[in-house]
Amino acid sequence: MTNADAISKISTPSLIVDEARMLRNISRLQRHLDSLNVSIRPHLKTVKSVDAAKRILSSGNGPATVSTLKEAEVFASAGVRDILYAVGIGPQKLDRVLALRAGGCDLSVVLDTPEQARAVVEASRRAKDGIPALIEIDSDGHRAGLKPDDPALIDIGRILHEEGAVLRGVVTHAGESYGVVGAEALAAFAERERLAAVTAAEALRAAGLPCPTVSVGSTPTAHFARDLSGVTEVRAGVYVFFDLVMAGIGVCSLDDIALSVLTTVIGHQKERGWIIVDAGWMALSRDRGTASQAVDQAYGVVCDIHGDVIDDLIVKSANQEHGILALRPGSSARLPDFPLGTQLRILPNHACATGAQFASYTVLPAGGSTTLAQWPRFSGW
Amino acid sequence: MTNADAISKISTPSLIVDEARMLRNISRLQRHLDSLNVSIRPHLKTVKSVDAAKRILSSGNGPATVSTLKEAEVFASAGVRDILYAVGIGPQKLDRVLALRAGGCDLSVVLDTPEQARAVVEASRRAKDGIPALIEIDSDGHRAGLKPDDPALIDIGRILHEEGAVLRGVVTHAGESYGVVGAEALAAFAERERLAAVTAAEALRAAGLPCPTVSVGSTPTAHFARDLSGVTEVRAGVYVFFDLVMAGIGVCSLDDIALSVLTTVIGHQKERGWIIVDAGWMALSRDRGTASQAVDQAYGVVCDIHGDVIDDLIVKSANQEHGILALRPGSSARLPDFPLGTQLRILPNHACATGAQFASYTVLPAGGSTTLAQWPRFSGW
């Protein structure tokens, strides 16, 4: 029996992980960062799974990055002891932060305003537990954070350091790197990210403040950074699975994508050149991240049950529970003749979004075993 | 205490239902269809909640429409006894169909090929239980289904009726009606949908075949149909909550939208005119259904905690756990000065997609009670 025989028995739509590809992706980034003498703090928001995290975290207990306190709570319960909650802290969330810390997890938070710093100080004093906070730096105008030369940086640093919290360092994320293509452009972005974080760290230190952690990262910049001097850790998440958006900017190839949605042919509209499958946007997600790329993959690239890409066949559109497959516009390929009941696999635009539509992964194990594993996923906040 | 006081205590992001608006929406469509002497078969794929379904189904036990067998299984367990599974049946799913029927639920299926009809016949014979099937009719080139004059219609009808299944009737869905605007255009679409279904039903009857059910529907056409002669039932789902897509085509107003995402301000980028909140696309979904409408609402319209729309404030972009609020391009309004921790509510583009990101609804009860209810939601297939 092959892997394909094993998955042909499961109901569709289902979320499939090719564990061998996943382990290869994890090793690839680890090797690159080892060569730059910097450690990795994997972002677990992509996988949201304790079983997957066990394969990602080199020691079982961290370090890790999360995007929600629910993730922090689940991974802390599973033994992860060093977690960065990398979304600006809301004051109403500090009680949950304190509870996690009281349970033995070194949870740190992120902020970029004096108001947040004062709320963290107040909570730290109340609990007699200095909450570690990193100041968010804006390296590319993407979202949140202070410019490295913003005078508020020192003000916030002083509030944290002098009034009862812990100034852990600085953190930045070059989210705009998803919009550039190729090794040179991504290397330049990585340098921009490094420079912003290191400049901010030096400003804090010049003001007599500590800055032990200098944290940068995004999957594209992590892979193309050539020098990370002054950086202490790199964060990345989607590198574990990769996806069509990452392939579109040249970070991986289609053969590296470890996540796919298993689906079944449920109809045809032969005159229109359509094949209808039971994976709609509820399974694939509404993410259309390749729409702005050179090659728009619509709702995903179609593979056979072995995971081999079928020439020019994409999910051209999606309703809630219907996917419509068609040849890419302008293709000279012939539409395959898949009978009703044929199983296919779809590579997703965005692994984080597609993963979130499912409650578990069905895993094709590395090492050739055909006994499928189930890894539960969680969701919510 | 007011509703706003009650929800100010809950964690964010959370999914809020305004039950009074929901009940008003349910009554509105019921009254319209009563006036046309046709019954409703609500589509429960939008709510995916037994508590919500109890308010939607006029009798507790159906009729209902679903988009997945998981929905059929959950609602059948809750006592719904007449369910249409309205996605083309895959042969691998027939065992679950038979199990539901053996449990006492009159579950019917949809198909549009002789291959599917033969698979249904074979399963019916095997189980000694004639599975009721409706033949899908294509009224607008949207997706699946046969043209009403396709000779395969009669072939499929004969297979079902003469070989051991049950020919229950015809079903169509004018999915393209989401793309037209205003009462006249939507009324014309409703007539197109009616005519396709009735023409197909008459063709079956002329061939000596039964066609007891003539099922049409979409939320836009259901509200604007002026004559449903020959139709026996109307399906609609999103009418229960409504959303920005429905408001954009004139089916409802913003004040009718019963679903919103509660969020908290977690930062500002004042120079750029941005307010950052803790509802990103993981909470709002990646649905950008208003992108092709006259007014693009980006990732949603922002309301205060009472649900009152704030002039020109939208979720201009979204990352996984960050939403970025800004004034609509070209607006002359002033950006509100919301302090850190302020709670806001976001009206979604697409209720089905946003709802699917959450495991429960927090309900502001009709009748003025400030005791919030929780209605669990389910997901999966």
JSON list of N, CA and C in Angstrom, two decimals, chain A residues 180 182-194 221 224-226:
[
{"chain": "A", "resi": 180, "resn": "VAL", "atom": "N", "xyz": [7.79, 41.53, -2.18]},
{"chain": "A", "resi": 180, "resn": "VAL", "atom": "CA", "xyz": [8.92, 41.65, -3.11]},
{"chain": "A", "resi": 180, "resn": "VAL", "atom": "C", "xyz": [9.36, 40.25, -3.54]},
{"chain": "A", "resi": 182, "resn": "GLY", "atom": "N", "xyz": [12.35, 37.53, -5.19]},
{"chain": "A", "resi": 182, "resn": "GLY", "atom": "CA", "xyz": [13.72, 37.18, -5.57]},
{"chain": "A", "resi": 182, "resn": "GLY", "atom": "C", "xyz": [14.73, 37.40, -4.46]},
{"chain": "A", "resi": 183, "resn": "ALA", "atom": "N", "xyz": [15.85, 36.69, -4.59]},
{"chain": "A", "resi": 183, "resn": "ALA", "atom": "CA", "xyz": [16.86, 36.65, -3.53]},
{"chain": "A", "resi": 183, "resn": "ALA", "atom": "C", "xyz": [17.45, 38.02, -3.22]},
{"chain": "A", "resi": 184, "resn": "GLU", "atom": "N", "xyz": [17.75, 38.82, -4.25]},
{"chain": "A", "resi": 184, "resn": "GLU", "atom": "CA", "xyz": [18.39, 40.11, -3.98]},
{"chain": "A", "resi": 184, "resn": "GLU", "atom": "C", "xyz": [17.47, 41.04, -3.21]},
{"chain": "A", "resi": 185, "resn": "ALA", "atom": "N", "xyz": [16.23, 41.14, -3.69]},
{"chain": "A", "resi": 185, "resn": "ALA", "atom": "CA", "xyz": [15.27, 42.04, -3.04]},
{"chain": "A", "resi": 185, "resn": "ALA", "atom": "C", "xyz": [14.98, 41.57, -1.61]},
{"chain": "A", "resi": 186, "resn": "LEU", "atom": "N", "xyz": [14.89, 40.26, -1.41]},
{"chain": "A", "resi": 186, "resn": "LEU", "atom": "CA", "xyz": [14.59, 39.75, -0.07]},
{"chain": "A", "resi": 186, "resn": "LEU", "atom": "C", "xyz": [15.79, 39.93, 0.85]},
{"chain": "A", "resi": 187, "resn": "ALA", "atom": "N", "xyz": [17.00, 39.78, 0.31]},
{"chain": "A", "resi": 187, "resn": "ALA", "atom": "CA", "xyz": [18.19, 40.02, 1.13]},
{"chain": "A", "resi": 187, "resn": "ALA", "atom": "C", "xyz": [18.24, 41.49, 1.57]},
{"chain": "A", "resi": 188, "resn": "ALA", "atom": "N", "xyz": [17.88, 42.39, 0.67]},
{"chain": "A", "resi": 188, "resn": "ALA", "atom": "CA", "xyz": [17.86, 43.82, 1.02]},
{"chain": "A", "resi": 188, "resn": "ALA", "atom": "C", "xyz": [16.83, 44.09, 2.11]},
{"chain": "A", "resi": 189, "resn": "PHE", "atom": "N", "xyz": [15.68, 43.41, 2.00]},
{"chain": "A", "resi": 189, "resn": "PHE", "atom": "CA", "xyz": [14.64, 43.56, 3.02]},
{"chain": "A", "resi": 189, "resn": "PHE", "atom": "C", "xyz": [15.13, 43.04, 4.37]},
{"chain": "A", "resi": 190, "resn": "ALA", "atom": "N", "xyz": [15.82, 41.92, 4.34]},
{"chain": "A", "resi": 190, "resn": "ALA", "atom": "CA", "xyz": [16.34, 41.35, 5.59]},
{"chain": "A", "resi": 190, "resn": "ALA", "atom": "C", "xyz": [17.32, 42.32, 6.25]},
{"chain": "A", "resi": 191, "resn": "GLU", "atom": "N", "xyz": [18.13, 42.98, 5.44]},
{"chain": "A", "resi": 191, "resn": "GLU", "atom": "CA", "xyz": [19.08, 43.93, 5.99]},
{"chain": "A", "resi": 191, "resn": "GLU", "atom": "C", "xyz": [18.36, 45.14, 6.59]},
{"chain": "A", "resi": 192, "resn": "ARG", "atom": "N", "xyz": [17.30, 45.57, 5.92]},
{"chain": "A", "resi": 192, "resn": "ARG", "atom": "CA", "xyz": [16.50, 46.69, 6.43]},
{"chain": "A", "resi": 192, "resn": "ARG", "atom": "C", "xyz": [15.88, 46.34, 7.79]},
{"chain": "A", "resi": 193, "resn": "GLU", "atom": "N", "xyz": [15.39, 45.10, 7.89]},
{"chain": "A", "resi": 193, "resn": "GLU", "atom": "CA", "xyz": [14.79, 44.63, 9.14]},
{"chain": "A", "resi": 193, "resn": "GLU", "atom": "C", "xyz": [15.86, 44.57, 10.24]},
{"chain": "A", "resi": 194, "resn": "ARG", "atom": "N", "xyz": [17.02, 44.00, 9.90]},
{"chain": "A", "resi": 194, "resn": "ARG", "atom": "CA", "xyz": [18.12, 43.91, 10.87]},
{"chain": "A", "resi": 194, "resn": "ARG", "atom": "C", "xyz": [18.53, 45.30, 11.34]},
{"chain": "A", "resi": 221, "resn": "THR", "atom": "N", "xyz": [12.39, 37.06, 4.83]},
{"chain": "A", "resi": 221, "resn": "THR", "atom": "CA", "xyz": [13.68, 37.64, 5.24]},
{"chain": "A", "resi": 221, "resn": "THR", "atom": "C", "xyz": [14.54, 36.61, 5.95]},
{"chain": "A", "resi": 224, "resn": "PHE", "atom": "N", "xyz": [16.61, 34.70, 3.42]},
{"chain": "A", "resi": 224, "resn": "PHE", "atom": "CA", "xyz": [17.52, 35.41, 2.51]},
{"chain": "A", "resi": 224, "resn": "PHE", "atom": "C", "xyz": [18.47, 36.36, 3.23]},
{"chain": "A", "resi": 225, "resn": "ALA", "atom": "N", "xyz": [18.39, 36.41, 4.56]},
{"chain": "A", "resi": 225, "resn": "ALA", "atom": "CA", "xyz": [19.34, 37.25, 5.31]},
{"chain": "A", "resi": 225, "resn": "ALA", "atom": "C", "xyz": [20.75, 36.73, 5.07]},
{"chain": "A", "resi": 226, "resn": "ARG", "atom": "N", "xyz": [21.70, 37.66, 4.87]},
{"chain": "A", "resi": 226, "resn": "ARG", "atom": "CA", "xyz": [23.09, 37.27, 4.65]},
{"chain": "A", "resi": 226, "resn": "ARG", "atom": "C", "xyz": [23.97, 37.59, 5.84]}
]
